[in-house]
């Protein structure tokens, strides 16, 4: 499961600058709205400090990390849900991502204009949420219209479907986001068929200037208060600083961050929070040809993990031989891990754990 995260926000809040920094891409960063007309897309390897020591054990021809896809989506504006500022296209792009990274401007710069003329994180967040909410209402209204026509046949299930969509409409009309809508498990398919924008998990990214990166400011506090009510994570990043870091070698990056008293890069922060946001974990497979990291939903079984690799693994599943990555690294080889009793054998129902190194036995 590759993670797809859409970077959204108002124009000129630092989205494309952040995208450039995180992906070392060439997305346009200009001081005017709508410089990004099509979503810039970049696939970024997920840093994992376990890959290097595991690589020494397997000595593979190649090492393949799991990846994170970033979509740099052009700035939304008030009225986007009605097509303002190419809003319909931008909102369509958001529909295709797994999670939303909402960049909020928390810095003052007279050389970079703000579409509203002032810096106000609370107002800016509400503007984006309102546009997404209005688009969701439009989606539900269309669904109700379509389902109501079919329900004229009198079929009970179709009437229940219309009633469900009516409840969703009432929820959204009250100004509440779709991710807070409560429904029983038997209505899950109805809800998921809507593909609502405000049902997607959100992470807020507070974009600050260099002077306030470590010290913080009142605007960051405001975002944390909003995020706290939603149970959403917050990453504080200086996109300009990240752009500088992106130009350095890995060794230079470490020294530079250390000199500034910064524990990790913005990319590492965003990836870690994105993993938590989407409830993902990493497991590994290794052989002389390839050591590979895989992302999978927390709670997934060995059978599901096998299917993540290849349908043949799942179809012919026999068993999963599992060693914790820390145990394998500690003992230095698969043989030593077995000798010390830290390799275990499991069936289809085994729940995969973070950092598992799995060898799948199958027969097709």
Short mmCIF file of C-alpha atoms in Angstrom, two decimals:
data_model
loop_
_atom_site.label_atom_id
_atom_site.label_comp_id
_atom_site.label_asym_id
_atom_site.label_seq_id
_atom_site.Cartn_x
_atom_site.Cartn_y
_atom_site.Cartn_z
CA UNK A 1 0.00 0.00 0.00
CA UNK A 2 1.75 3.14 -1.22
CA UNK A 3 0.75 6.17 0.81
CA UNK A 4 -0.71 9.06 -1.18
CA UNK A 5 -0.78 12.41 0.59
CA UNK A 6 -2.15 15.59 -0.96
CA UNK A 7 -0.49 18.85 0.08
CA UNK A 8 -3.28 21.45 0.23
CA UNK A 9 -3.85 24.95 1.52
CA UNK A 10 -4.54 28.50 0.39
CA UNK A 11 -2.30 30.05 -2.28
CA UNK A 12 1.10 31.32 -1.11
CA UNK A 13 1.26 29.41 2.17
CA UNK A 14 4.38 27.48 1.12
CA UNK A 15 2.92 24.30 -0.42
CA UNK A 16 5.12 24.15 -3.51
CA UNK A 17 8.21 25.31 -1.61
CA UNK A 18 7.59 22.50 0.86
CA UNK A 19 6.99 20.03 -1.98
CA UNK A 20 10.29 21.05 -3.59
CA UNK A 21 12.10 20.60 -0.30
CA UNK A 22 10.53 17.26 0.58
CA UNK A 23 10.90 15.70 -2.85
CA UNK A 24 13.87 17.58 -4.35
CA UNK A 25 11.45 18.18 -7.23
CA UNK A 26 11.11 21.19 -9.49
CA UNK A 27 7.55 22.24 -8.73
CA UNK A 28 7.04 25.92 -9.52
CA UNK A 29 7.07 28.20 -6.47
CA UNK A 30 5.88 31.68 -7.40
CA UNK A 31 4.44 34.65 -5.54
CA UNK A 32 1.01 34.50 -7.16
CA UNK A 33 -2.02 32.21 -6.90
CA UNK A 34 -2.51 29.15 -9.13
CA UNK A 35 1.12 28.74 -10.29
CA UNK A 36 0.48 25.00 -9.84
CA UNK A 37 -2.22 24.10 -12.36
CA UNK A 38 -1.78 20.32 -12.45
CA UNK A 39 -0.88 18.45 -9.27
CA UNK A 40 2.84 17.83 -9.07
CA UNK A 41 3.47 14.25 -8.07
CA UNK A 42 6.62 12.75 -6.62
CA UNK A 43 7.40 9.34 -5.18
CA UNK A 44 9.69 9.58 -2.16
CA UNK A 45 11.47 6.66 -0.46
CA UNK A 46 10.60 6.31 3.21
CA UNK A 47 13.73 6.56 5.37
CA UNK A 48 14.15 3.48 7.60
CA UNK A 49 17.28 3.04 9.69
CA UNK A 50 16.66 -0.74 9.84
CA UNK A 51 17.35 -1.23 6.12
CA UNK A 52 21.11 -0.73 6.37
CA UNK A 53 21.80 -3.35 9.10
CA UNK A 54 19.32 -5.76 7.50
CA UNK A 55 21.12 -5.22 4.20
CA UNK A 56 24.37 -6.38 5.78
CA UNK A 57 22.62 -9.59 6.81
CA UNK A 58 20.93 -10.44 3.51
CA UNK A 59 23.59 -8.86 1.26
CA UNK A 60 20.98 -8.42 -1.50
CA UNK A 61 21.50 -7.17 -5.05
CA UNK A 62 19.13 -4.31 -4.29
CA UNK A 63 17.41 -2.68 -1.31
CA UNK A 64 13.91 -1.32 -1.89
CA UNK A 65 12.31 0.95 0.71
CA UNK A 66 8.60 1.56 0.90
CA UNK A 67 7.52 4.85 -0.65
CA UNK A 68 5.34 7.86 0.04
CA UNK A 69 3.62 9.72 -2.80
CA UNK A 70 3.27 13.48 -2.47
CA UNK A 71 0.68 15.35 -4.52
CA UNK A 72 1.26 19.10 -4.62
CA UNK A 73 -2.27 20.37 -5.24
CA UNK A 74 -2.78 23.97 -6.36
CA UNK A 75 -4.12 26.47 -3.84
CA UNK A 76 -7.78 26.43 -2.90
CA UNK A 77 -9.67 29.70 -2.45
CA UNK A 78 -13.02 30.76 -1.07
CA UNK A 79 -15.64 29.63 -3.58
CA UNK A 80 -13.58 26.69 -4.85
CA UNK A 81 -16.54 24.34 -4.37
CA UNK A 82 -18.40 26.45 -6.97
CA UNK A 83 -15.48 26.50 -9.37
CA UNK A 84 -13.66 29.64 -8.23
CA UNK A 85 -9.94 29.58 -8.98
CA UNK A 86 -10.15 26.28 -10.89
CA UNK A 87 -11.53 24.87 -7.66
CA UNK A 88 -13.42 21.94 -9.16
CA UNK A 89 -10.23 20.49 -10.63
CA UNK A 90 -8.31 21.01 -7.38
CA UNK A 91 -11.05 19.37 -5.32
CA UNK A 92 -11.09 16.43 -7.74
CA UNK A 93 -7.33 16.02 -7.19
CA UNK A 94 -7.87 15.87 -3.41
CA UNK A 95 -10.40 13.07 -3.89
CA UNK A 96 -7.62 10.81 -5.19
CA UNK A 97 -5.37 10.91 -2.10
CA UNK A 98 -5.42 8.84 1.10
CA UNK A 99 -4.63 11.69 3.47
CA UNK A 100 -4.58 15.48 3.42
CA UNK A 101 -1.52 17.46 4.51
CA UNK A 102 -2.99 20.88 5.22
CA UNK A 103 -0.26 23.54 5.06
CA UNK A 104 -1.08 26.62 7.10
CA UNK A 105 0.97 29.81 6.87
CA UNK A 106 2.36 30.92 10.22
CA UNK A 107 4.95 33.45 9.07
CA UNK A 108 4.89 37.14 8.14
CA UNK A 109 6.67 38.23 4.97
CA UNK A 110 5.84 41.47 3.22
CA UNK A 111 7.41 40.09 0.05
CA UNK A 112 4.96 37.16 -0.11
CA UNK A 113 1.33 38.19 -0.46
CA UNK A 114 -1.56 36.47 1.31
CA UNK A 115 -4.80 36.10 -0.62
CA UNK A 116 -6.79 37.43 2.38
CA UNK A 117 -4.33 40.25 3.10
CA UNK A 118 -3.37 39.04 6.59
CA UNK A 119 -2.07 35.99 8.47
CA UNK A 120 -4.79 34.15 10.40
CA UNK A 121 -4.39 30.34 10.69
CA UNK A 122 -7.87 29.80 12.17
CA UNK A 123 -9.58 31.67 9.34
CA UNK A 124 -7.46 29.92 6.71
CA UNK A 125 -8.21 26.46 8.11
CA UNK A 126 -11.93 27.24 8.21
CA UNK A 127 -11.83 28.46 4.59
CA UNK A 128 -10.37 25.17 3.34
CA UNK A 129 -12.68 23.04 5.49
CA UNK A 130 -15.74 24.98 4.34
CA UNK A 131 -14.91 24.43 0.67
CA UNK A 132 -14.35 20.71 1.21
CA UNK A 133 -17.58 20.52 3.21
CA UNK A 134 -19.59 22.28 0.50
CA UNK A 135 -18.21 19.93 -2.12
CA UNK A 136 -19.19 16.95 0.04
CA UNK A 137 -22.72 18.32 0.39
CA UNK A 138 -22.93 18.57 -3.39
CA UNK A 139 -21.77 14.95 -3.67
CA UNK A 140 -24.37 13.72 -1.17
CA UNK A 141 -27.18 15.70 -2.80
CA UNK A 142 -26.40 14.05 -6.14
CA UNK A 143 -26.34 10.64 -4.46
CA UNK A 144 -29.71 11.27 -2.82
CA UNK A 145 -31.23 12.31 -6.14
CA UNK A 146 -29.91 9.20 -7.88
CA UNK A 147 -30.88 6.81 -5.07
CA UNK A 148 -34.36 8.35 -4.70
CA UNK A 149 -35.18 7.60 -8.32
CA UNK A 150 -34.21 3.95 -7.84
CA UNK A 151 -36.10 3.77 -4.52
CA UNK A 152 -39.39 4.47 -6.31
CA UNK A 153 -39.46 0.76 -7.05
CA UNK A 154 -40.36 0.28 -3.40
CA UNK A 155 -37.39 -1.95 -2.58
CA UNK A 156 -36.68 -1.74 1.14
CA UNK A 157 -32.90 -1.68 0.81
CA UNK A 158 -33.00 1.27 -1.59
CA UNK A 159 -35.24 3.22 0.80
CA UNK A 160 -32.75 2.52 3.63
CA UNK A 161 -29.95 3.82 1.41
CA UNK A 162 -31.80 7.08 0.73
CA UNK A 163 -32.47 7.48 4.46
CA UNK A 164 -28.77 6.97 5.19
CA UNK A 165 -27.67 9.62 2.70
CA UNK A 166 -30.23 11.97 4.22
CA UNK A 167 -28.60 11.57 7.62
CA UNK A 168 -25.19 12.28 6.12
CA UNK A 169 -26.57 15.42 4.46
CA UNK A 170 -28.03 16.64 7.76
CA UNK A 171 -24.68 16.01 9.48
CA UNK A 172 -22.73 17.97 6.87
CA UNK A 173 -25.33 20.75 6.76
CA UNK A 174 -24.73 21.36 10.46
CA UNK A 175 -21.11 22.21 9.63
CA UNK A 176 -19.63 18.96 10.92
CA UNK A 177 -16.99 17.11 8.90
CA UNK A 178 -17.74 13.67 7.45
CA UNK A 179 -15.07 11.92 9.54
CA UNK A 180 -17.15 12.58 12.64
CA UNK A 181 -20.29 10.97 11.22
CA UNK A 182 -21.31 7.91 13.23
CA UNK A 183 -22.87 4.89 11.53
CA UNK A 184 -23.27 1.14 12.21
CA UNK A 185 -21.02 -1.37 10.44
CA UNK A 186 -23.80 -2.51 8.09
CA UNK A 187 -23.84 1.00 6.56
CA UNK A 188 -20.10 1.13 5.92
CA UNK A 189 -20.47 0.41 2.19
CA UNK A 190 -22.94 3.27 1.79
CA UNK A 191 -20.56 5.70 3.48
CA UNK A 192 -17.45 4.61 1.60
CA UNK A 193 -19.27 4.81 -1.75
CA UNK A 194 -19.51 8.59 -1.26
CA UNK A 195 -15.72 9.18 -1.26
CA UNK A 196 -16.19 12.29 0.85
CA UNK A 197 -13.33 14.78 1.07
CA UNK A 198 -13.88 15.62 4.74
CA UNK A 199 -13.79 11.92 5.63
CA UNK A 200 -10.06 11.80 4.84
CA UNK A 201 -7.59 11.97 7.74
CA UNK A 202 -5.79 15.32 8.03
CA UNK A 203 -2.39 16.42 9.27
CA UNK A 204 -1.72 20.12 9.78
CA UNK A 205 1.66 21.49 8.73
CA UNK A 206 2.50 24.81 10.35
CA UNK A 207 4.90 26.61 8.02
CA UNK A 208 7.02 29.05 10.05
CA UNK A 209 10.05 31.23 9.41
CA UNK A 210 13.56 30.27 10.53
CA UNK A 211 13.54 32.49 13.62
CA UNK A 212 10.41 30.85 15.06
CA UNK A 213 11.11 27.26 14.01
CA UNK A 214 12.44 26.19 17.40
CA UNK A 215 10.87 28.86 19.61
CA UNK A 216 7.37 28.69 18.18
CA UNK A 217 4.72 31.41 18.10
CA UNK A 218 1.07 32.06 18.91
CA UNK A 219 -0.04 30.96 15.46
CA UNK A 220 1.37 27.46 16.02
CA UNK A 221 -0.45 27.31 19.36
CA UNK A 222 -3.67 28.20 17.56
CA UNK A 223 -3.21 25.34 15.09
CA UNK A 224 -2.40 22.87 17.88
CA UNK A 225 -5.62 23.83 19.66
CA UNK A 226 -7.67 23.24 16.50
CA UNK A 227 -5.87 19.96 15.78
CA UNK A 228 -6.28 18.84 19.38
CA UNK A 229 -10.06 19.06 19.11
CA UNK A 230 -9.93 16.93 15.97
CA UNK A 231 -7.33 14.47 17.21
CA UNK A 232 -5.16 15.46 14.23
CA UNK A 233 -1.34 15.52 14.23
CA UNK A 234 0.66 18.73 13.71
CA UNK A 235 4.08 19.06 12.09
CA UNK A 236 5.99 22.33 12.43
CA UNK A 237 8.21 22.95 9.42
CA UNK A 238 10.18 25.83 7.94
CA UNK A 239 9.86 25.15 4.22
CA UNK A 240 12.70 27.56 3.38
CA UNK A 241 15.01 25.73 5.78
CA UNK A 242 13.92 22.36 4.38
CA UNK A 243 14.78 23.63 0.89
CA UNK A 244 18.33 24.31 2.09
CA UNK A 245 18.58 20.90 3.77
CA UNK A 246 17.39 19.15 0.60
CA UNK A 247 20.46 20.43 -1.28
CA UNK A 248 22.87 18.74 1.13
CA UNK A 249 24.23 15.19 1.16
CA UNK A 250 22.84 12.83 3.84
CA UNK A 251 26.01 13.29 5.92
CA UNK A 252 25.87 17.08 5.60
CA UNK A 253 22.17 17.07 6.45
CA UNK A 254 22.88 15.32 9.75
CA UNK A 255 25.60 17.80 10.68
CA UNK A 256 23.48 20.78 9.65
CA UNK A 257 20.46 19.63 11.67
CA UNK A 258 22.69 18.93 14.68
CA UNK A 259 24.21 22.43 14.49
CA UNK A 260 20.72 23.95 14.56
CA UNK A 261 19.52 21.73 17.40
CA UNK A 262 16.88 20.13 15.17
CA UNK A 263 16.37 16.40 15.87
CA UNK A 264 15.12 15.40 12.39
CA UNK A 265 14.28 16.77 8.97
CA UNK A 266 10.80 17.89 8.00
CA UNK A 267 10.49 14.92 5.65
CA UNK A 268 11.11 12.47 8.49
CA UNK A 269 8.55 14.28 10.65
CA UNK A 270 5.91 14.25 7.92
CA UNK A 271 6.45 10.57 7.06
CA UNK A 272 6.31 9.45 10.70
CA UNK A 273 3.11 11.42 11.29
CA UNK A 274 1.61 10.23 7.98
CA UNK A 275 2.24 6.62 8.98
CA UNK A 276 0.51 7.19 12.31
CA UNK A 277 -2.31 9.11 10.61
CA UNK A 278 -3.06 6.25 8.21
CA UNK A 279 -2.35 3.59 10.87
CA UNK A 280 0.36 1.92 8.80
CA UNK A 281 3.20 -0.36 9.84
CA UNK A 282 6.27 -1.68 8.01
CA UNK A 283 7.30 -5.29 7.49
CA UNK A 284 10.28 -6.67 5.55
CA UNK A 285 11.10 -9.51 3.17
CA UNK A 286 14.66 -10.45 2.37
CA UNK A 287 16.68 -12.77 0.12
CA UNK A 288 19.93 -12.54 -1.92
CA UNK A 289 18.08 -10.73 -4.71
CA UNK A 290 16.20 -8.09 -2.76
CA UNK A 291 15.62 -6.69 0.71
CA UNK A 292 12.31 -4.86 0.63
CA UNK A 293 10.20 -2.83 3.04
CA UNK A 294 6.42 -3.00 2.73
CA UNK A 295 3.73 -0.82 4.27
CA UNK A 296 0.46 -2.37 5.42
CA UNK A 297 -2.49 -1.40 7.59
CA UNK A 298 -2.03 -2.11 11.28
CA UNK A 299 -4.01 -5.21 12.21
CA UNK A 300 -3.45 -6.93 8.84
CA UNK A 301 -2.91 -10.68 8.84
CA UNK A 302 -0.05 -12.70 7.38
CA UNK A 303 -2.45 -13.81 4.65
CA UNK A 304 -3.15 -10.18 3.71
CA UNK A 305 0.56 -9.34 3.86
CA UNK A 306 1.26 -12.22 1.46
CA UNK A 307 -1.24 -10.73 -0.98
CA UNK A 308 0.49 -7.38 -0.67
CA UNK A 309 3.57 -9.01 -2.22
CA UNK A 310 1.95 -11.20 -4.88
CA UNK A 311 -1.36 -12.95 -5.44
CA UNK A 312 0.49 -16.30 -5.75
CA UNK A 313 1.87 -15.87 -2.21
CA UNK A 314 -1.67 -15.46 -0.94
CA UNK A 315 -3.28 -18.15 -3.08
CA UNK A 316 -0.72 -20.81 -2.17
CA UNK A 317 -0.07 -19.64 1.41
CA UNK A 318 1.37 -22.37 3.65
CA UNK A 319 2.95 -20.51 6.57
CA UNK A 320 4.82 -17.37 7.56
CA UNK A 321 8.23 -17.61 9.25
CA UNK A 322 8.61 -14.45 11.31
CA UNK A 323 11.61 -12.83 12.99
CA UNK A 324 11.52 -9.40 14.61
CA UNK A 325 13.91 -7.06 12.80
CA UNK A 326 15.58 -6.08 16.08
CA UNK A 327 16.22 -9.75 16.89
CA UNK A 328 17.62 -10.47 13.44
CA UNK A 329 19.89 -7.42 13.64
CA UNK A 330 20.96 -8.38 17.16
CA UNK A 331 21.98 -11.96 16.23
CA UNK A 332 23.36 -11.09 12.81
CA UNK A 333 21.91 -13.89 10.66
CA UNK A 334 18.79 -15.96 10.07
CA UNK A 335 20.63 -19.09 11.22
CA UNK A 336 21.65 -17.46 14.51
CA UNK A 337 18.12 -16.14 15.01
CA UNK A 338 16.72 -19.65 14.67
CA UNK A 339 19.35 -21.04 17.04
CA UNK A 340 18.34 -18.49 19.68
CA UNK A 341 14.65 -19.33 19.28
CA UNK A 342 13.51 -15.90 18.06
CA UNK A 343 12.08 -17.12 14.75
CA UNK A 344 8.45 -18.24 14.96
CA UNK A 345 6.08 -19.97 12.54
CA UNK A 346 2.53 -18.73 11.99
CA UNK A 347 -0.56 -19.40 9.92
CA UNK A 348 -2.85 -17.14 7.90
CA UNK A 349 -4.43 -15.46 10.92
CA UNK A 350 -1.19 -14.14 12.44
CA UNK A 351 -1.42 -10.36 12.90
CA UNK A 352 1.68 -8.74 11.39
CA UNK A 353 3.65 -6.53 13.79
CA UNK A 354 5.78 -3.45 13.13
CA UNK A 355 9.26 -4.46 11.97
CA UNK A 356 8.51 -8.14 11.28
CA UNK A 357 10.86 -9.84 8.82
CA UNK A 358 8.73 -12.48 7.10
CA UNK A 359 9.60 -15.44 4.91
CA UNK A 360 6.47 -16.76 3.22
CA UNK A 361 6.16 -20.45 2.39
CA UNK A 362 3.68 -21.05 -0.44
CA UNK A 363 2.84 -23.52 -3.14
CA UNK A 364 0.89 -22.90 -6.34
#
